[in-house]
PDB file of C-alpha atoms in Angstrom:
ATOM      1  CA  MET A 284    -213.660 -50.969  71.364  1.00  0.00           C
ATOM      2  CA  THR A 285    -212.231 -54.343  70.452  1.00  0.00           C
ATOM      3  CA  ALA A 286    -210.923 -56.275  73.441  1.00  0.00           C
ATOM      4  CA  ALA A 287    -207.591 -58.038  73.527  1.00  0.00           C
ATOM      5  CA  ASN A 288    -207.269 -61.467  75.111  1.00  0.00           C
ATOM      6  CA  PRO A 289    -204.252 -61.358  77.451  1.00  0.00           C
ATOM      7  CA  ALA A 290    -204.189 -65.165  77.587  1.00  0.00           C
ATOM      8  CA  ARG A 291    -203.305 -65.113  73.889  1.00  0.00           C
ATOM      9  CA  GLY A 292    -200.732 -62.360  74.354  1.00  0.00           C
ATOM     10  CA  GLU A 293    -202.894 -59.883  72.470  1.00  0.00           C
ATOM     11  CA  ALA A 294    -202.735 -56.107  72.642  1.00  0.00           C
ATOM     12  CA  VAL A 295    -204.926 -53.358  71.203  1.00  0.00           C
ATOM     13  CA  LEU A 296    -203.503 -50.538  69.115  1.00  0.00           C
ATOM     14  CA  ARG A 297    -205.641 -47.556  68.138  1.00  0.00           C
ATOM     15  CA  VAL A 298    -204.905 -46.462  64.577  1.00  0.00           C
ATOM     16  CA  GLY A 299    -206.999 -43.923  62.743  1.00  0.00           C
ATOM     17  CA  GLY A 300    -209.839 -44.264  65.222  1.00  0.00           C
ATOM     18  CA  ALA A 301    -209.947 -48.053  64.906  1.00  0.00           C
ATOM     19  CA  ALA A 302    -209.040 -50.424  67.730  1.00  0.00           C
ATOM     20  CA  LEU A 303    -206.896 -53.135  66.158  1.00  0.00           C
ATOM     21  CA  VAL A 304    -206.045 -56.376  67.926  1.00  0.00           C
ATOM     22  CA  LEU A 305    -202.472 -57.552  67.551  1.00  0.00           C
ATOM     23  CA  ARG A 306    -201.917 -61.248  68.200  1.00  0.00           C
ATOM     24  CA  PRO A 307    -198.359 -62.640  68.194  1.00  0.00           C
ATOM     25  CA  SER A 308    -199.286 -66.059  66.812  1.00  0.00           C
ATOM     26  CA  PHE A 309    -196.618 -68.463  65.635  1.00  0.00           C
ATOM     27  CA  ALA A 310    -197.472 -67.736  61.980  1.00  0.00           C
ATOM     28  CA  ALA A 311    -197.349 -63.981  62.584  1.00  0.00           C
ATOM     29  CA  LEU A 312    -193.967 -64.180  64.300  1.00  0.00           C
ATOM     30  CA  VAL A 313    -192.534 -66.412  61.572  1.00  0.00           C
ATOM     31  CA  ALA A 314    -193.672 -63.901  58.944  1.00  0.00           C
ATOM     32  CA  ALA A 315    -192.168 -61.034  60.949  1.00  0.00           C
ATOM     33  CA  GLU A 316    -188.914 -62.930  61.371  1.00  0.00           C
ATOM     34  CA  GLN A 317    -188.713 -63.628  57.632  1.00  0.00           C
ATOM     35  CA  GLU A 318    -188.919 -59.903  56.993  1.00  0.00           C
ATOM     36  CA  LEU A 319    -186.977 -58.507  59.953  1.00  0.00           C
ATOM     37  CA  GLY A 320    -184.460 -61.197  60.772  1.00  0.00           C
ATOM     38  CA  PRO A 321    -184.116 -63.063  64.072  1.00  0.00           C
ATOM     39  CA  LEU A 322    -186.659 -61.963  66.649  1.00  0.00           C
ATOM     40  CA  PHE A 323    -184.175 -62.114  69.509  1.00  0.00           C
ATOM     41  CA  ALA A 324    -182.035 -59.560  67.661  1.00  0.00           C
ATOM     42  CA  LEU A 325    -185.171 -57.426  67.281  1.00  0.00           C
ATOM     43  CA  VAL A 326    -185.768 -57.646  71.038  1.00  0.00           C
ATOM     44  CA  GLU A 327    -182.145 -56.677  71.687  1.00  0.00           C
ATOM     45  CA  ARG A 328    -182.419 -53.648  69.381  1.00  0.00           C
ATOM     46  CA  ALA A 329    -185.601 -52.591  71.162  1.00  0.00           C
ATOM     47  CA  ALA A 330    -183.920 -52.956  74.566  1.00  0.00           C
ATOM     48  CA  GLU A 331    -181.063 -50.753  73.336  1.00  0.00           C
ATOM     49  CA  ALA A 332    -183.503 -48.154  71.913  1.00  0.00           C
ATOM     50  CA  ARG A 333    -182.288 -48.963  68.384  1.00  0.00           C
ATOM     51  CA  LEU A 334    -185.548 -50.323  66.964  1.00  0.00           C
ATOM     52  CA  GLY A 335    -186.659 -48.322  63.947  1.00  0.00           C
ATOM     53  CA  ILE A 336    -190.258 -47.300  63.394  1.00  0.00           C
ATOM     54  CA  GLY A 337    -190.304 -49.335  60.168  1.00  0.00           C
ATOM     55  CA  GLU A 338    -189.354 -52.449  62.124  1.00  0.00           C
ATOM     56  CA  MET A 339    -192.000 -51.761  64.728  1.00  0.00           C
ATOM     57  CA  VAL A 340    -194.677 -51.216  62.070  1.00  0.00           C
ATOM     58  CA  ALA A 341    -193.624 -54.429  60.307  1.00  0.00           C
ATOM     59  CA  LEU A 342    -193.947 -56.425  63.532  1.00  0.00           C
ATOM     60  CA  PHE A 343    -197.334 -54.855  64.250  1.00  0.00           C
ATOM     61  CA  TRP A 344    -198.546 -55.468  60.685  1.00  0.00           C
ATOM     62  CA  HIS A 345    -197.691 -59.148  60.807  1.00  0.00           C
ATOM     63  CA  CYS A 346    -199.404 -59.484  64.190  1.00  0.00           C
ATOM     64  CA  LEU A 347    -202.701 -57.878  63.142  1.00  0.00           C
ATOM     65  CA  ALA A 348    -205.466 -60.341  63.945  1.00  0.00           C
ATOM     66  CA  ASP A 349    -207.726 -58.790  61.283  1.00  0.00           C
ATOM     67  CA  ILE A 350    -206.798 -56.181  58.718  1.00  0.00           C
ATOM     68  CA  PRO A 351    -209.668 -53.735  58.224  1.00  0.00           C
ATOM     69  CA  GLU A 352    -211.044 -53.572  54.716  1.00  0.00           C
ATOM     70  CA  GLY A 353    -209.160 -51.049  52.644  1.00  0.00           C
ATOM     71  CA  MET A 354    -206.254 -50.703  55.060  1.00  0.00           C
ATOM     72  CA  THR A 355    -202.880 -51.028  53.390  1.00  0.00           C
ATOM     73  CA  ARG A 356    -199.577 -51.391  55.147  1.00  0.00           C
ATOM     74  CA  GLU A 357    -198.709 -47.839  54.137  1.00  0.00           C
ATOM     75  CA  VAL A 358    -201.930 -46.463  55.651  1.00  0.00           C
ATOM     76  CA  PHE A 359    -201.338 -48.568  58.763  1.00  0.00           C
ATOM     77  CA  GLY A 360    -197.768 -47.271  59.086  1.00  0.00           C
ATOM     78  CA  GLU A 361    -198.917 -43.670  58.726  1.00  0.00           C
ATOM     79  CA  GLY A 362    -201.557 -44.292  61.387  1.00  0.00           C
ATOM     80  CA  VAL A 363    -199.012 -45.761  63.789  1.00  0.00           C
ATOM     81  CA  ALA A 364    -196.723 -42.781  63.213  1.00  0.00           C
ATOM     82  CA  MET A 365    -199.572 -40.333  63.775  1.00  0.00           C
ATOM     83  CA  ALA A 366    -200.658 -42.143  66.959  1.00  0.00           C
ATOM     84  CA  GLY A 367    -197.140 -41.658  68.287  1.00  0.00           C
ATOM     85  CA  LEU A 368    -194.762 -43.599  70.466  1.00  0.00           C
ATOM     86  CA  ALA A 369    -196.897 -43.106  73.567  1.00  0.00           C
ATOM     87  CA  GLU A 370    -199.601 -45.248  71.933  1.00  0.00           C
ATOM     88  CA  ALA A 371    -197.252 -47.766  70.299  1.00  0.00           C
ATOM     89  CA  THR A 372    -194.771 -48.425  73.116  1.00  0.00           C
ATOM     90  CA  PRO A 373    -197.106 -50.356  75.461  1.00  0.00           C
ATOM     91  CA  VAL A 374    -198.214 -52.541  72.545  1.00  0.00           C
ATOM     92  CA  LEU A 375    -194.605 -53.151  71.509  1.00  0.00           C
ATOM     93  CA  ARG A 376    -193.778 -54.099  75.109  1.00  0.00           C
ATOM     94  CA  VAL A 377    -196.575 -56.716  75.129  1.00  0.00           C
ATOM     95  CA  LEU A 378    -195.453 -58.240  71.816  1.00  0.00           C
ATOM     96  CA  LEU A 379    -191.786 -58.323  72.799  1.00  0.00           C
ATOM     97  CA  GLY A 380    -192.735 -59.894  76.115  1.00  0.00           C
ATOM     98  CA  GLN A 381    -194.611 -62.609  74.260  1.00  0.00           C
ATOM     99  CA  ILE A 382    -191.646 -63.251  72.002  1.00  0.00           C
ATOM    100  CA  LEU A 383    -189.451 -63.767  75.060  1.00  0.00           C
ATOM    101  CA  ALA A 384    -192.049 -65.716  77.054  1.00  0.00           C
ATOM    102  CA  GLY A 385    -192.997 -67.998  74.186  1.00  0.00           C
ATOM    103  CA  ARG A 386    -196.703 -68.206  74.938  1.00  0.00           C
TER     104      ARG A 386
END
């Protein structure tokens, strides 16, 4: 299993049997913000349980440290959906915490 580095604000998400490291780097968050709008609004929607799965997948996609060969965003999104909210929620919590903390 791939290990996440908590000092970098990383989290691991299991998708389709693969352990994927998500790293909320500045470049990743800028790309996510360009697609999703202001990140603070995203955090607010998440806090109000109004964050859509498409938004969550987009944030995760932009934060992938390495995209496995052959994995498309569509395949990734399907994998996140199949893994379920129980798998995705802790990862989302880490990323949102990093957005707010500004590490």
